[in-house]
Amino acid sequence: MKEVLLIKNGEIALKGLNRATFEDVLIKNIKNALRGLGIIEVKKAQSTIYVSPTSDDYDMNEAVKRIKKVFGIAAFSRAAVCKKDMETVLKTTVEYLKDILPFKKTFKVEAKRADKKFPLKSPEICRETGAKILENFHNLKVDVHNPEVTVTVEIRDFNAYVHIDQINGAGGMPVGTGGKAAILISGGIDSPVAAYMLAKRGVNLTAVHFASPPYTSERAEKKVKDLLSQVAAYAGPINFCYIPFTKIQESIARECPEDLTTLIMRRYMMKISQVIAKNNNCDALITGESIGQVASQTMKAIACTDCAVDMPVFRPLIGMDKEEIVKISRKIGTFELSTLPYEDCCTVFTPKHPKTKPNIKDVEKAEVFENCDEMVKEAIENARYEKIFYKEL
Ligand code: ATP
Ligand code: MG
């Protein structure tokens, strides 16, 4: 039996004249998400996007799993498609739902009749389909108020479609419609969640990661890339940028006041990230900071970090508790990876008593060390790029 996905776009339905552009981006993202599963046809009509596999052995379960993570989709249905006459619709309904309906107790039928020339009106379609279902599945009763399953018959321009309850989409906006930003990504719990949250608003991501070998290992870098490969299920392919940070960190540890080292390190990360962002046409930075989580994230510390750059810095987790962040990281499949024990450059060089109320004048004075400008330039020149795609781990 031929199946298709009927995709309803979410908020993008509201975008007036831009709507066509938004839909085109969404279609591109849908095609990207389904890459490797086989050939599909995608077309749009009447605020629905139709995804039709061209072969019978297409893995629809995997397609559904992936489509659930594409932003810009409010809801979608996995439907059987058939010819537009009532006899075929009834036959298709029984055949298509034969593995589901025997396990339900109550149902109702809904009809959507987009083709106003179809000979039967919606109530008649419902009545005939309901009768056919009752005739074939003796376990079922009709319950129009609180049915266990709703069978929907849609009569559209070229075909009829039969499906049961809609599947919730990921919501948000299609990635690519919200501009570009650079996320500072560590191997922790927070930054992958922050990346996910901006991707949800349609933002295309470049991910900047600072590593300090030999203090940090290749395993730690792989961990970050694995994290991004999970975020990529939602965000699409991510532009990963690796920055060698050892020399700067050693100089900070050696030459700067100990109680300001984390903050100073963070300011260097921000300054370098801003250059990387601009080189990649990004208009903002993103971090996983949350007020009060650690000493470097008190309001005064964040203010010191913020003024290291002159582009907007988005901190989507700013008002969230760790528990709330963990909940999202579990949902998006990054939690287990994030809690692997590999070292991050921040954890290698942590001061015992960091200042929680730093003064920006002191910090600006304290952060100057020998050859600091050259080292920043060198780190940027040695940036290494890689494209990270979604992969199942
Ligand atoms: P995470 O926020 O990654 O879960 P964390 O809470 O321990 O871990 P902090 O060390 O407090 O993070 O860092 C705060 C933010 O600074 C991170 O959310 C991230 O955006 C950025 N950051 C930290 N370490 C790195 C790194 N090695 N490379 C790039 N960005 C980093
Ligand atoms: Mg954090």
CSV table of C-alpha atoms and ligand atoms in Angstrom, one decimal:
chain,number,residue,atom,x,y,z
A,1,MET,CA,0.0,0.0,0.0
A,2,LYS,CA,1.3,3.4,-1.0
A,3,GLU,CA,2.0,5.7,2.0
A,4,VAL,CA,2.8,9.4,2.1
A,5,LEU,CA,3.5,12.0,4.7
A,6,LEU,CA,1.2,15.0,4.8
A,7,ILE,CA,3.0,17.9,6.5
A,8,LYS,CA,1.4,20.9,8.0
A,9,ASN,CA,3.7,23.8,8.5
A,10,GLY,CA,3.4,25.6,11.8
A,11,GLU,CA,4.1,29.3,12.5
A,12,ILE,CA,5.3,29.8,9.0
A,13,ALA,CA,1.7,29.8,7.9
A,14,LEU,CA,1.6,33.3,9.5
A,15,LYS,CA,4.4,34.9,7.5
A,16,GLY,CA,2.4,36.6,4.8
A,17,LEU,CA,4.3,37.3,1.6
A,18,ASN,CA,7.4,35.6,3.0
A,19,ARG,CA,5.5,32.4,3.3
A,20,ALA,CA,6.7,30.9,0.0
A,21,THR,CA,10.3,31.5,0.9
A,22,PHE,CA,9.8,29.9,4.3
A,23,GLU,CA,8.1,26.9,2.7
A,24,ASP,CA,10.9,26.5,0.2
A,25,VAL,CA,13.5,26.4,3.1
A,26,LEU,CA,11.4,23.9,4.9
A,27,ILE,CA,11.2,21.7,1.9
A,28,LYS,CA,14.9,21.8,1.5
A,29,ASN,CA,15.3,20.8,5.2
A,30,ILE,CA,12.9,18.0,4.8
A,31,LYS,CA,14.8,16.6,1.8
A,32,ASN,CA,18.1,17.0,3.8
A,33,ALA,CA,16.6,15.2,6.8
A,34,LEU,CA,15.5,12.2,4.7
A,35,ARG,CA,18.7,12.0,2.7
A,36,GLY,CA,19.9,8.4,2.3
A,37,LEU,CA,16.5,6.8,2.8
A,38,GLY,CA,15.7,6.6,-1.0
A,39,ILE,CA,14.1,8.7,-3.6
A,40,ILE,CA,11.1,10.9,-2.6
A,41,GLU,CA,8.9,13.4,-4.4
A,42,VAL,CA,8.1,16.6,-2.4
A,43,LYS,CA,5.4,19.1,-3.5
A,44,LYS,CA,3.4,21.7,-1.7
A,45,ALA,CA,-0.3,22.6,-2.1
A,46,GLN,CA,-2.8,24.3,0.1
A,47,SER,CA,-0.5,24.8,3.1
A,48,THR,CA,0.4,21.1,3.1
A,49,ILE,CA,3.7,19.6,2.0
A,50,TYR,CA,3.4,16.1,0.4
A,51,VAL,CA,6.3,13.7,0.8
A,52,SER,CA,5.9,10.7,-1.4
A,53,PRO,CA,8.4,7.8,-1.6
A,54,THR,CA,8.9,6.4,-5.0
A,55,SER,CA,9.6,2.9,-4.0
A,56,ASP,CA,7.7,0.3,-2.0
A,57,ASP,CA,10.5,-0.6,0.4
A,58,TYR,CA,11.0,2.9,1.7
A,59,ASP,CA,11.6,3.0,5.4
A,60,MET,CA,8.6,5.1,6.6
A,61,ASN,CA,9.3,4.4,10.3
A,62,GLU,CA,12.8,6.0,10.0
A,63,ALA,CA,11.3,8.9,7.9
A,64,VAL,CA,8.7,9.6,10.6
A,65,LYS,CA,11.5,9.6,13.3
A,66,ARG,CA,13.5,12.1,11.3
A,67,ILE,CA,10.6,14.4,10.3
A,68,LYS,CA,9.7,14.7,14.0
A,69,LYS,CA,12.9,16.6,14.4
A,70,VAL,CA,12.6,19.1,11.6
A,71,PHE,CA,11.7,22.6,12.8
A,72,GLY,CA,8.9,24.5,11.1
A,73,ILE,CA,6.5,21.6,11.2
A,74,ALA,CA,3.4,21.9,13.5
A,75,ALA,CA,2.0,18.4,12.9
A,76,PHE,CA,2.0,15.7,10.2
A,77,SER,CA,0.2,12.6,9.3
A,78,ARG,CA,1.4,9.3,7.9
A,79,ALA,CA,-1.3,8.4,5.4
A,80,ALA,CA,-2.3,5.8,2.9
A,81,VAL,CA,-3.0,7.3,-0.5
A,82,CYS,CA,-5.6,6.0,-2.9
A,83,LYS,CA,-7.9,6.8,-5.8
A,84,LYS,CA,-10.6,9.2,-5.2
A,85,ASP,CA,-13.7,7.0,-5.3
A,86,MET,CA,-15.6,5.9,-2.2
A,87,GLU,CA,-15.3,2.2,-2.9
A,88,THR,CA,-11.5,2.4,-3.1
A,89,VAL,CA,-11.4,4.7,0.0
A,90,LEU,CA,-13.4,2.1,2.0
A,91,LYS,CA,-11.2,-0.8,0.9
A,92,THR,CA,-8.0,1.2,1.6
A,93,THR,CA,-9.3,2.1,5.1
A,94,VAL,CA,-9.9,-1.5,6.1
A,95,GLU,CA,-6.6,-2.7,4.6
A,96,TYR,CA,-4.5,0.1,5.9
A,97,LEU,CA,-5.7,0.0,9.5
A,98,LYS,CA,-6.0,-3.7,9.9
A,99,ASP,CA,-3.1,-3.9,12.3
A,100,ILE,CA,-4.3,-1.1,14.5
A,101,LEU,CA,-8.1,-1.2,14.8
A,102,PRO,CA,-8.4,-4.7,16.3
A,103,PHE,CA,-6.7,-3.3,19.4
A,104,LYS,CA,-8.9,-0.3,20.0
A,105,LYS,CA,-12.3,-0.1,21.6
A,106,THR,CA,-13.8,3.2,20.4
A,107,PHE,CA,-13.3,5.3,17.3
A,108,LYS,CA,-14.8,8.1,15.2
A,109,VAL,CA,-14.3,9.1,11.6
A,110,GLU,CA,-13.5,12.7,10.4
A,111,ALA,CA,-13.7,13.7,6.8
A,112,LYS,CA,-12.0,16.6,5.1
A,113,ARG,CA,-13.3,17.4,1.7
A,114,ALA,CA,-11.0,19.9,0.0
A,115,ASP,CA,-12.3,18.9,-3.4
A,116,LYS,CA,-15.8,20.4,-3.3
A,117,LYS,CA,-16.8,18.5,-6.4
A,118,PHE,CA,-16.5,15.1,-4.7
A,119,PRO,CA,-20.0,13.5,-5.0
A,120,LEU,CA,-20.4,12.7,-1.2
A,121,LYS,CA,-20.5,15.4,1.4
A,122,SER,CA,-18.4,15.1,4.6
A,123,PRO,CA,-21.1,13.6,6.8
A,124,GLU,CA,-21.8,11.0,4.2
A,125,ILE,CA,-18.1,10.1,3.9
A,126,CYS,CA,-18.0,9.7,7.7
A,127,ARG,CA,-21.1,7.6,7.8
A,128,GLU,CA,-20.0,5.2,5.0
A,129,THR,CA,-16.5,4.8,6.4
A,130,GLY,CA,-17.8,4.3,9.9
A,131,ALA,CA,-20.2,1.6,8.7
A,132,LYS,CA,-17.4,-0.2,6.9
A,133,ILE,CA,-15.2,-0.1,9.9
A,134,LEU,CA,-17.9,-1.5,12.2
A,135,GLU,CA,-18.6,-4.2,9.7
A,136,ASN,CA,-15.0,-5.3,9.7
A,137,PHE,CA,-13.9,-4.8,13.3
A,138,HIS,CA,-16.5,-6.1,15.8
A,139,ASN,CA,-14.4,-5.0,18.8
A,140,LEU,CA,-15.1,-1.3,17.9
A,141,LYS,CA,-17.8,1.1,19.0
A,142,VAL,CA,-18.4,4.7,17.8
A,143,ASP,CA,-17.6,7.4,20.3
A,144,VAL,CA,-17.7,10.9,18.8
A,145,HIS,CA,-16.8,12.7,22.0
A,146,ASN,CA,-13.8,10.8,23.4
A,147,PRO,CA,-12.7,8.2,20.8
A,148,GLU,CA,-9.5,6.1,21.4
A,149,VAL,CA,-8.7,6.6,17.7
A,150,THR,CA,-9.8,9.1,15.1
A,151,VAL,CA,-9.8,7.9,11.5
A,152,THR,CA,-9.5,10.7,9.0
A,153,VAL,CA,-10.4,10.6,5.4
A,154,GLU,CA,-9.2,13.5,3.3
A,155,ILE,CA,-10.4,14.1,-0.2
A,156,ARG,CA,-8.0,16.4,-1.9
A,157,ASP,CA,-7.4,17.6,-5.5
A,158,PHE,CA,-5.8,14.5,-7.0
A,159,ASN,CA,-6.1,11.7,-4.4
A,160,ALA,CA,-7.8,10.5,-1.3
A,161,TYR,CA,-5.8,10.0,2.0
A,162,VAL,CA,-6.6,7.8,5.0
A,163,HIS,CA,-4.8,8.3,8.3
A,164,ILE,CA,-5.2,8.1,12.1
A,165,ASP,CA,-4.3,10.7,14.7
A,166,GLN,CA,-1.8,13.4,13.7
A,167,ILE,CA,1.8,13.2,14.9
A,168,ASN,CA,3.2,16.3,16.7
A,169,GLY,CA,6.0,18.1,14.8
A,170,ALA,CA,9.0,19.8,16.4
A,171,GLY,CA,7.4,23.3,16.1
A,172,GLY,CA,9.7,26.3,15.7
A,173,MET,CA,10.9,27.8,12.4
A,174,PRO,CA,12.7,26.2,9.5
A,175,VAL,CA,16.4,26.3,10.1
A,176,GLY,CA,17.9,28.9,7.7
A,177,THR,CA,15.1,31.4,8.1
A,178,GLY,CA,16.4,32.9,11.3
A,179,GLY,CA,19.9,34.1,10.3
A,180,LYS,CA,23.3,32.7,11.3
A,181,ALA,CA,25.0,32.5,14.7
A,182,ALA,CA,28.0,31.0,16.3
A,183,ILE,CA,27.5,28.8,19.3
A,184,LEU,CA,30.4,28.4,21.8
A,185,ILE,CA,30.2,24.6,22.3
A,186,SER,CA,31.8,22.7,25.1
A,187,GLY,CA,31.3,19.0,25.9
A,188,GLY,CA,28.9,19.9,28.8
A,189,ILE,CA,25.2,19.6,29.2
A,190,ASP,CA,24.2,23.2,28.6
A,191,SER,CA,25.7,24.4,25.3
A,192,PRO,CA,24.2,21.6,23.1
A,193,VAL,CA,20.8,22.6,24.6
A,194,ALA,CA,21.5,26.2,23.8
A,195,ALA,CA,22.4,25.3,20.2
A,196,TYR,CA,19.1,23.3,19.9
A,197,MET,CA,17.1,26.2,21.2
A,198,LEU,CA,18.4,28.7,18.7
A,199,ALA,CA,18.1,26.2,15.9
A,200,LYS,CA,14.5,25.9,16.9
A,201,ARG,CA,14.0,29.6,16.0
A,202,GLY,CA,15.4,28.9,12.5
A,203,VAL,CA,19.0,29.9,13.2
A,204,ASN,CA,21.7,28.3,11.2
A,205,LEU,CA,24.7,27.2,13.4
A,206,THR,CA,28.4,27.5,13.3
A,207,ALA,CA,29.9,25.8,16.4
A,208,VAL,CA,33.2,27.0,17.9
A,209,HIS,CA,35.1,24.7,20.2
A,210,PHE,CA,38.2,25.6,22.1
A,211,ALA,CA,40.6,22.7,23.0
A,212,SER,CA,43.9,22.7,24.8
A,213,PRO,CA,45.8,19.6,23.9
A,214,PRO,CA,47.6,17.8,25.5
A,215,TYR,CA,45.5,18.8,28.6
A,216,THR,CA,42.4,17.9,26.6
A,217,SER,CA,42.4,14.8,24.5
A,218,GLU,CA,41.1,13.7,21.1
A,219,ARG,CA,38.3,11.9,22.9
A,220,ALA,CA,37.1,15.2,24.2
A,221,GLU,CA,37.0,16.6,20.7
A,222,LYS,CA,35.2,13.5,19.4
A,223,LYS,CA,32.7,13.9,22.2
A,224,VAL,CA,31.9,17.4,21.1
A,225,LYS,CA,31.5,16.3,17.5
A,226,ASP,CA,29.2,13.4,18.5
A,227,LEU,CA,27.1,15.9,20.5
A,228,LEU,CA,26.8,18.1,17.5
A,229,SER,CA,25.9,15.1,15.3
A,230,GLN,CA,22.9,14.7,17.6
A,231,VAL,CA,22.0,18.4,17.5
A,232,ALA,CA,22.2,18.2,13.7
A,233,ALA,CA,19.1,16.0,13.6
A,234,TYR,CA,17.3,19.2,14.5
A,235,ALA,CA,19.7,21.9,13.3
A,236,GLY,CA,20.7,20.4,10.0
A,237,PRO,CA,24.4,20.2,9.1
A,238,ILE,CA,26.6,22.2,11.5
A,239,ASN,CA,29.7,24.1,10.6
A,240,PHE,CA,32.2,23.0,13.2
A,241,CYS,CA,35.2,25.1,14.0
A,242,TYR,CA,38.1,23.8,16.2
A,243,ILE,CA,40.3,26.4,17.9
A,244,PRO,CA,43.7,25.4,19.4
A,245,PHE,CA,43.7,27.2,22.7
A,246,THR,CA,46.6,25.7,24.6
A,247,LYS,CA,49.1,28.6,24.3
A,248,ILE,CA,46.6,31.2,25.4
A,249,GLN,CA,45.4,29.1,28.3
A,250,GLU,CA,49.0,28.4,29.5
A,251,SER,CA,49.8,32.1,29.4
A,252,ILE,CA,46.6,33.0,31.3
A,253,ALA,CA,47.4,30.4,33.9
A,254,ARG,CA,51.0,31.6,34.2
A,255,GLU,CA,50.6,35.4,34.0
A,256,CYS,CA,47.1,36.4,35.0
A,257,PRO,CA,45.7,36.7,38.6
A,258,GLU,CA,44.4,33.3,39.6
A,259,ASP,CA,41.0,34.5,40.8
A,260,LEU,CA,40.2,36.0,37.4
A,261,THR,CA,41.5,33.2,35.1
A,262,THR,CA,38.2,31.6,34.2
A,263,LEU,CA,36.7,35.0,33.3
A,264,ILE,CA,39.7,36.0,31.3
A,265,MET,CA,39.7,32.8,29.5
A,266,ARG,CA,36.1,33.2,28.7
A,267,ARG,CA,36.7,36.7,27.3
A,268,TYR,CA,39.4,35.4,25.0
A,269,MET,CA,37.0,32.7,23.8
A,270,MET,CA,34.4,35.4,23.1
A,271,LYS,CA,36.8,37.6,21.2
A,272,ILE,CA,38.1,34.7,19.0
A,273,SER,CA,34.5,33.5,18.5
A,274,GLN,CA,33.5,36.9,17.3
A,275,VAL,CA,36.1,36.8,14.6
A,276,ILE,CA,35.1,33.3,13.6
A,277,ALA,CA,31.5,34.4,13.6
A,278,LYS,CA,32.2,37.3,11.3
A,279,ASN,CA,34.3,35.2,9.0
A,280,ASN,CA,31.3,32.8,8.6
A,281,ASN,CA,28.7,35.6,8.2
A,282,CYS,CA,27.2,35.0,11.6
A,283,ASP,CA,25.5,38.0,13.3
A,284,ALA,CA,25.5,36.8,16.9
A,285,LEU,CA,27.1,34.5,19.5
A,286,ILE,CA,25.3,31.9,21.6
A,287,THR,CA,26.4,30.4,24.9
A,288,GLY,CA,25.0,28.0,27.4
A,289,GLU,CA,25.3,30.3,30.4
A,290,SER,CA,22.7,30.5,33.1
A,291,ILE,CA,22.7,33.1,35.9
A,292,GLY,CA,24.4,31.9,39.0
A,293,GLN,CA,25.2,28.4,37.8
A,294,VAL,CA,29.0,28.9,38.5
A,295,ALA,CA,31.2,31.7,39.6
A,296,SER,CA,31.8,32.8,36.0
A,297,GLN,CA,28.1,33.1,35.5
A,298,THR,CA,27.1,35.6,38.2
A,299,MET,CA,25.5,38.7,36.7
A,300,LYS,CA,28.7,40.8,37.1
A,301,ALA,CA,30.8,38.0,35.6
A,302,ILE,CA,28.5,37.7,32.6
A,303,ALA,CA,28.6,41.5,32.2
A,304,CYS,CA,32.4,41.2,32.0
A,305,THR,CA,32.2,38.4,29.4
A,306,ASP,CA,29.6,40.3,27.4
A,307,CYS,CA,31.6,43.4,26.8
A,308,ALA,CA,34.5,41.5,25.3
A,309,VAL,CA,32.6,41.6,22.1
A,310,ASP,CA,30.4,44.0,20.2
A,311,MET,CA,27.9,41.6,18.6
A,312,PRO,CA,24.7,40.3,20.3
A,313,VAL,CA,25.2,37.4,22.6
A,314,PHE,CA,22.2,35.1,23.0
A,315,ARG,CA,22.0,33.0,26.2
A,316,PRO,CA,18.8,31.0,25.8
A,317,LEU,CA,19.3,29.1,29.1
A,318,ILE,CA,19.8,32.3,31.2
A,319,GLY,CA,16.8,31.8,33.4
A,320,MET,CA,16.7,28.0,33.5
A,321,ASP,CA,17.5,25.6,36.3
A,322,LYS,CA,19.8,22.7,35.7
A,323,GLU,CA,17.0,20.3,36.0
A,324,GLU,CA,15.0,22.0,33.2
A,325,ILE,CA,18.1,22.0,31.0
A,326,VAL,CA,18.7,18.3,31.7
A,327,LYS,CA,15.2,17.5,30.7
A,328,ILE,CA,15.7,19.1,27.3
A,329,SER,CA,19.1,17.4,26.8
A,330,ARG,CA,17.5,14.0,27.5
A,331,LYS,CA,14.8,14.8,25.0
A,332,ILE,CA,17.2,15.7,22.2
A,333,GLY,CA,19.5,12.8,23.0
A,334,THR,CA,22.6,14.6,24.2
A,335,PHE,CA,22.5,14.0,27.9
A,336,GLU,CA,24.3,10.6,28.0
A,337,LEU,CA,27.1,11.9,25.8
A,338,SER,CA,27.4,15.1,27.8
A,339,THR,CA,27.9,13.2,31.0
A,340,LEU,CA,30.8,11.2,29.7
A,341,PRO,CA,33.8,12.2,31.9
A,342,TYR,CA,36.2,13.7,29.3
A,343,GLU,CA,38.0,16.9,30.3
A,344,ASP,CA,37.1,20.3,28.9
A,345,CYS,CA,39.7,23.1,28.7
A,346,CYS,CA,37.6,25.0,31.3
A,347,THR,CA,37.8,22.2,33.8
A,348,VAL,CA,41.6,21.7,33.3
A,349,PHE,CA,42.4,25.2,34.5
A,350,THR,CA,39.9,26.1,37.2
A,351,PRO,CA,41.0,28.5,40.0
A,352,LYS,CA,40.3,27.6,43.6
A,353,HIS,CA,38.6,30.9,44.5
A,354,PRO,CA,37.2,32.6,41.4
A,355,LYS,CA,36.0,36.2,41.8
A,356,THR,CA,32.2,36.3,41.7
A,357,LYS,CA,32.0,40.2,41.6
A,358,PRO,CA,34.7,41.1,39.1
A,359,ASN,CA,35.3,44.7,38.1
A,360,ILE,CA,35.7,45.2,34.4
A,361,LYS,CA,38.5,47.8,34.7
A,362,ASP,CA,40.6,45.2,36.7
A,363,VAL,CA,39.8,42.4,34.3
A,364,GLU,CA,40.8,44.5,31.3
A,365,LYS,CA,44.1,45.3,32.9
A,366,ALA,CA,44.7,41.7,34.1
A,367,GLU,CA,44.0,40.0,30.8
A,368,VAL,CA,47.0,41.5,29.0
A,369,PHE,CA,49.9,39.1,28.8
A,370,GLU,CA,53.0,38.8,26.6
A,371,ASN,CA,52.2,38.3,22.9
A,372,CYS,CA,48.5,38.0,23.7
A,373,ASP,CA,47.4,39.7,20.4
A,374,GLU,CA,49.7,37.5,18.3
A,375,MET,CA,48.5,34.4,20.1
A,376,VAL,CA,44.9,35.3,19.3
A,377,LYS,CA,45.8,35.9,15.7
A,378,GLU,CA,47.6,32.5,15.6
A,379,ALA,CA,44.6,30.7,17.1
A,380,ILE,CA,42.3,32.1,14.5
A,381,GLU,CA,44.7,31.3,11.7
A,382,ASN,CA,44.9,27.7,12.9
A,383,ALA,CA,41.2,27.2,13.1
A,384,ARG,CA,40.2,23.9,11.6
A,385,TYR,CA,36.7,23.4,10.0
A,386,GLU,CA,34.6,20.3,9.5
A,387,LYS,CA,31.0,19.8,8.5
A,388,ILE,CA,29.0,17.8,11.1
A,389,PHE,CA,26.0,15.8,9.8
A,390,TYR,CA,23.4,13.9,11.8
A,391,LYS,CA,24.4,10.3,12.5
A,392,GLU,CA,22.9,7.6,14.6
A,393,LEU,CA,25.1,6.7,17.5
B,1,ATP,P1,28.2,23.5,29.4
B,1,ATP,O1,27.6,24.9,29.6
B,1,ATP,O2,28.9,23.3,28.1
B,1,ATP,O3,27.2,22.5,29.7
B,1,ATP,P2,29.4,24.2,31.8
B,1,ATP,O4,28.1,24.6,32.3
B,1,ATP,O5,30.4,23.5,32.6
B,1,ATP,O6,29.2,23.3,30.5
B,1,ATP,P3,30.9,26.5,31.6
B,1,ATP,O7,32.3,26.0,31.7
B,1,ATP,O8,30.3,27.2,32.7
B,1,ATP,O9,30.0,25.4,31.0
B,1,ATP,O10,30.9,27.5,30.3
B,1,ATP,C1,29.8,28.3,30.0
B,1,ATP,C2,29.7,28.5,28.5
B,1,ATP,O11,30.9,28.8,27.9
B,1,ATP,C3,29.3,27.2,27.9
B,1,ATP,O12,27.9,27.0,27.9
B,1,ATP,C4,29.8,27.4,26.5
B,1,ATP,O13,28.9,28.1,25.7
B,1,ATP,C5,31.1,28.1,26.7
B,1,ATP,N1,32.2,27.2,26.7
B,1,ATP,C6,32.7,26.6,27.8
B,1,ATP,N2,33.8,25.8,27.4
B,1,ATP,C7,34.0,25.9,26.1
B,1,ATP,C8,34.8,25.4,25.1
B,1,ATP,N3,35.8,24.6,25.5
B,1,ATP,N4,34.7,25.7,23.8
B,1,ATP,C9,33.7,26.6,23.5
B,1,ATP,N5,32.8,27.1,24.3
B,1,ATP,C10,32.9,26.8,25.6
B,2,MG,MG,26.9,25.7,31.9
